[in-house]
PDB file of C-alpha atoms in Angstrom:
ATOM      1  CA  UNK A  29       0.536   6.514 -11.017  1.00 40.00           C
ATOM      2  CA  UNK A  30       3.603   7.730 -12.323  1.00 39.00           C
ATOM      3  CA  UNK A  31       3.706   9.532 -15.542  1.00 36.00           C
ATOM      4  CA  UNK A  32       6.608  10.928 -17.823  1.00 33.00           C
ATOM      5  CA  UNK A  33       6.844  13.728 -15.514  1.00 29.00           C
ATOM      6  CA  UNK A  34       7.413  12.032 -12.259  1.00 33.00           C
ATOM      7  CA  UNK A  35       5.168  10.854  -9.715  1.00 37.00           C
ATOM      8  CA  UNK A  36       1.455  11.658  -9.752  1.00 38.00           C
ATOM      9  CA  UNK A  37      -0.772  12.583  -7.030  1.00 38.00           C
ATOM     10  CA  UNK A  38      -4.399  11.345  -7.180  1.00 40.00           C
ATOM     11  CA  UNK A  39      -7.194  11.437  -4.777  1.00 41.00           C
ATOM     12  CA  UNK A  40     -10.930  10.482  -4.186  1.00 44.00           C
ATOM     13  CA  UNK A  41     -12.045  13.788  -3.200  1.00 44.00           C
ATOM     14  CA  UNK A  42     -10.683  13.063   0.273  1.00 57.00           C
ATOM     15  CA  UNK A  43      -7.798  10.660  -0.036  1.00 67.00           C
ATOM     16  CA  UNK A  44      -4.734  11.919  -1.708  1.00 80.00           C
ATOM     17  CA  UNK A  45      -2.322   9.362  -2.932  1.00 79.00           C
ATOM     18  CA  UNK A  46       0.904  10.266  -4.215  1.00 83.00           C
ATOM     19  CA  UNK A  47       3.879   7.792  -5.358  1.00 83.00           C
ATOM     20  CA  UNK A  48       6.555   9.247  -3.629  1.00 84.00           C
ATOM     21  CA  UNK A  49       9.297   6.909  -5.265  1.00 86.00           C
ATOM     22  CA  UNK A  50       9.256   4.175  -7.501  1.00 85.00           C
ATOM     23  CA  UNK A  51       9.377   1.816  -4.536  1.00 89.00           C
ATOM     24  CA  UNK A  52       6.819   3.572  -1.758  1.00 91.00           C
ATOM     25  CA  UNK A  53       2.919   4.759  -2.189  1.00 89.00           C
ATOM     26  CA  UNK A  54       1.653   7.777   0.510  1.00 91.00           C
ATOM     27  CA  UNK A  55      -2.044   7.594   1.027  1.00 91.00           C
ATOM     28  CA  UNK A  56      -3.980  10.298   3.256  1.00 91.00           C
ATOM     29  CA  UNK A  57      -6.895   8.746   4.544  1.00 91.00           C
ATOM     30  CA  UNK A  58     -10.234   9.897   6.007  1.00 86.00           C
ATOM     31  CA  UNK A  59     -13.036   8.762   8.248  1.00 79.00           C
ATOM     32  CA  UNK A  60     -15.769   6.067   6.935  1.00 76.00           C
ATOM     33  CA  UNK A  61     -17.646   5.585   4.590  1.00 73.00           C
ATOM     34  CA  UNK A  62     -14.680   6.817   2.286  1.00 82.00           C
ATOM     35  CA  UNK A  63     -11.596   5.071   4.435  1.00 86.00           C
ATOM     36  CA  UNK A  64     -13.173   1.679   3.228  1.00 85.00           C
ATOM     37  CA  UNK A  65     -13.739   2.652  -0.409  1.00 86.00           C
ATOM     38  CA  UNK A  66      -9.929   4.212  -0.249  1.00 85.00           C
ATOM     39  CA  UNK A  67      -8.021   1.251   1.002  1.00 88.00           C
ATOM     40  CA  UNK A  68     -10.218  -1.027  -1.030  1.00 87.00           C
ATOM     41  CA  UNK A  69      -8.554   1.122  -4.252  1.00 86.00           C
ATOM     42  CA  UNK A  70      -5.133   0.371  -2.587  1.00 87.00           C
ATOM     43  CA  UNK A  71      -5.796  -3.189  -2.613  1.00 84.00           C
ATOM     44  CA  UNK A  72      -6.927  -3.427  -6.078  1.00 83.00           C
ATOM     45  CA  UNK A  73      -4.574  -1.672  -7.750  1.00 77.00           C
ATOM     46  CA  UNK A  74      -2.205  -3.862  -5.875  1.00 63.00           C
ATOM     47  CA  UNK A  75       0.932  -1.628  -6.101  1.00 64.00           C
ATOM     48  CA  UNK A  76       4.304  -3.097  -6.381  1.00 82.00           C
ATOM     49  CA  UNK A  77       5.586  -0.921  -3.726  1.00 90.00           C
ATOM     50  CA  UNK A  78       5.396  -0.334   0.089  1.00 94.00           C
ATOM     51  CA  UNK A  79       2.509   1.284   1.130  1.00 94.00           C
ATOM     52  CA  UNK A  80       2.392   3.956   3.834  1.00 95.00           C
ATOM     53  CA  UNK A  81      -1.132   4.688   5.275  1.00 95.00           C
ATOM     54  CA  UNK A  82      -1.621   8.270   7.020  1.00 95.00           C
ATOM     55  CA  UNK A  83      -4.186   8.354   9.518  1.00 95.00           C
ATOM     56  CA  UNK A  84      -4.125  11.718  10.841  1.00 92.00           C
ATOM     57  CA  UNK A  85      -7.932  12.558   9.298  1.00 90.00           C
ATOM     58  CA  UNK A  86      -9.138   9.641  10.821  1.00 93.00           C
ATOM     59  CA  UNK A  87     -11.534   9.687  14.227  1.00 91.00           C
ATOM     60  CA  UNK A  88     -12.258   6.457  14.433  1.00 91.00           C
ATOM     61  CA  UNK A  89     -11.787   3.042  12.726  1.00 93.00           C
ATOM     62  CA  UNK A  90     -14.774   0.139  12.239  1.00 92.00           C
ATOM     63  CA  UNK A  91     -13.935  -3.650  12.542  1.00 93.00           C
ATOM     64  CA  UNK A  92     -14.659  -3.604   8.841  1.00 92.00           C
ATOM     65  CA  UNK A  93     -11.673  -1.150   8.310  1.00 93.00           C
ATOM     66  CA  UNK A  94      -9.425  -3.115  10.452  1.00 95.00           C
ATOM     67  CA  UNK A  95     -10.225  -6.284   8.375  1.00 95.00           C
ATOM     68  CA  UNK A  96      -9.570  -4.555   5.309  1.00 94.00           C
ATOM     69  CA  UNK A  97      -6.134  -3.043   7.041  1.00 95.00           C
ATOM     70  CA  UNK A  98      -5.066  -6.722   7.900  1.00 96.00           C
ATOM     71  CA  UNK A  99      -6.137  -7.957   3.970  1.00 94.00           C
ATOM     72  CA  UNK A 100      -4.301  -4.948   2.727  1.00 95.00           C
ATOM     73  CA  UNK A 101      -1.029  -5.833   4.867  1.00 96.00           C
ATOM     74  CA  UNK A 102      -1.352  -9.883   4.129  1.00 95.00           C
ATOM     75  CA  UNK A 103      -1.326  -8.857   0.118  1.00 93.00           C
ATOM     76  CA  UNK A 104       1.610  -6.728   0.609  1.00 94.00           C
ATOM     77  CA  UNK A 105       3.459  -9.100   2.621  1.00 94.00           C
ATOM     78  CA  UNK A 106       2.886 -12.025   0.087  1.00 93.00           C
ATOM     79  CA  UNK A 107       4.699  -9.626  -2.603  1.00 92.00           C
ATOM     80  CA  UNK A 108       7.663  -8.822   0.094  1.00 93.00           C
ATOM     81  CA  UNK A 109       6.477  -5.443   0.459  1.00 94.00           C
ATOM     82  CA  UNK A 110       5.430  -3.399   3.961  1.00 95.00           C
ATOM     83  CA  UNK A 111       2.464  -1.309   5.109  1.00 96.00           C
ATOM     84  CA  UNK A 112       3.416   1.601   7.375  1.00 96.00           C
ATOM     85  CA  UNK A 113       0.720   3.330   9.197  1.00 97.00           C
ATOM     86  CA  UNK A 114       1.708   6.987  10.434  1.00 97.00           C
ATOM     87  CA  UNK A 115      -0.120   9.902  12.673  1.00 96.00           C
ATOM     88  CA  UNK A 116      -2.594   7.480  14.222  1.00 96.00           C
ATOM     89  CA  UNK A 117      -4.669   9.572  16.690  1.00 95.00           C
ATOM     90  CA  UNK A 118      -5.129   8.191  20.144  1.00 96.00           C
ATOM     91  CA  UNK A 119      -8.255   6.395  19.766  1.00 94.00           C
ATOM     92  CA  UNK A 120      -7.302   4.726  16.545  1.00 94.00           C
ATOM     93  CA  UNK A 121      -4.436   3.456  18.779  1.00 96.00           C
ATOM     94  CA  UNK A 122      -6.474   2.756  21.149  1.00 96.00           C
ATOM     95  CA  UNK A 123      -8.388   0.320  18.966  1.00 95.00           C
ATOM     96  CA  UNK A 124      -5.458  -1.297  17.394  1.00 96.00           C
ATOM     97  CA  UNK A 125      -4.152  -1.729  21.272  1.00 96.00           C
ATOM     98  CA  UNK A 126      -7.259  -3.322  22.736  1.00 96.00           C
ATOM     99  CA  UNK A 127      -7.118  -5.667  19.450  1.00 96.00           C
ATOM    100  CA  UNK A 128      -3.582  -6.496  19.428  1.00 96.00           C
ATOM    101  CA  UNK A 129      -3.065  -5.242  16.235  1.00 96.00           C
ATOM    102  CA  UNK A 130      -0.661  -2.525  17.425  1.00 95.00           C
ATOM    103  CA  UNK A 131       1.627  -5.514  17.777  1.00 96.00           C
ATOM    104  CA  UNK A 132       0.939  -6.308  13.902  1.00 96.00           C
ATOM    105  CA  UNK A 133       1.028  -3.436  12.112  1.00 96.00           C
ATOM    106  CA  UNK A 134       4.251  -1.134  11.704  1.00 95.00           C
ATOM    107  CA  UNK A 135       3.441   2.374  13.166  1.00 93.00           C
ATOM    108  CA  UNK A 136       5.852   5.579  12.763  1.00 90.00           C
TER     109      UNK A 136
END
């Protein structure tokens, strides 16, 4: 994701991914079904950097989304990296609170 000219932005049409430094990736998520595809893409690219997911464009999450986020977090923890969630709308925050995941994920 980095070229000889510096960090490169890419997207699936709805998700914007930008490597903002050699150790941090920022992804702006959209709602499902695209969110599942986007998080899966990040997971399979195995970034050797910390990941920040911006939820500003997400209005809801499914149990499949939550499971996938947990898989991504575990994958990053195994690489001694972090997953941070930011700009979480109230309805999504409520889903994290109900499931207890608000104590699992780092939220800005």
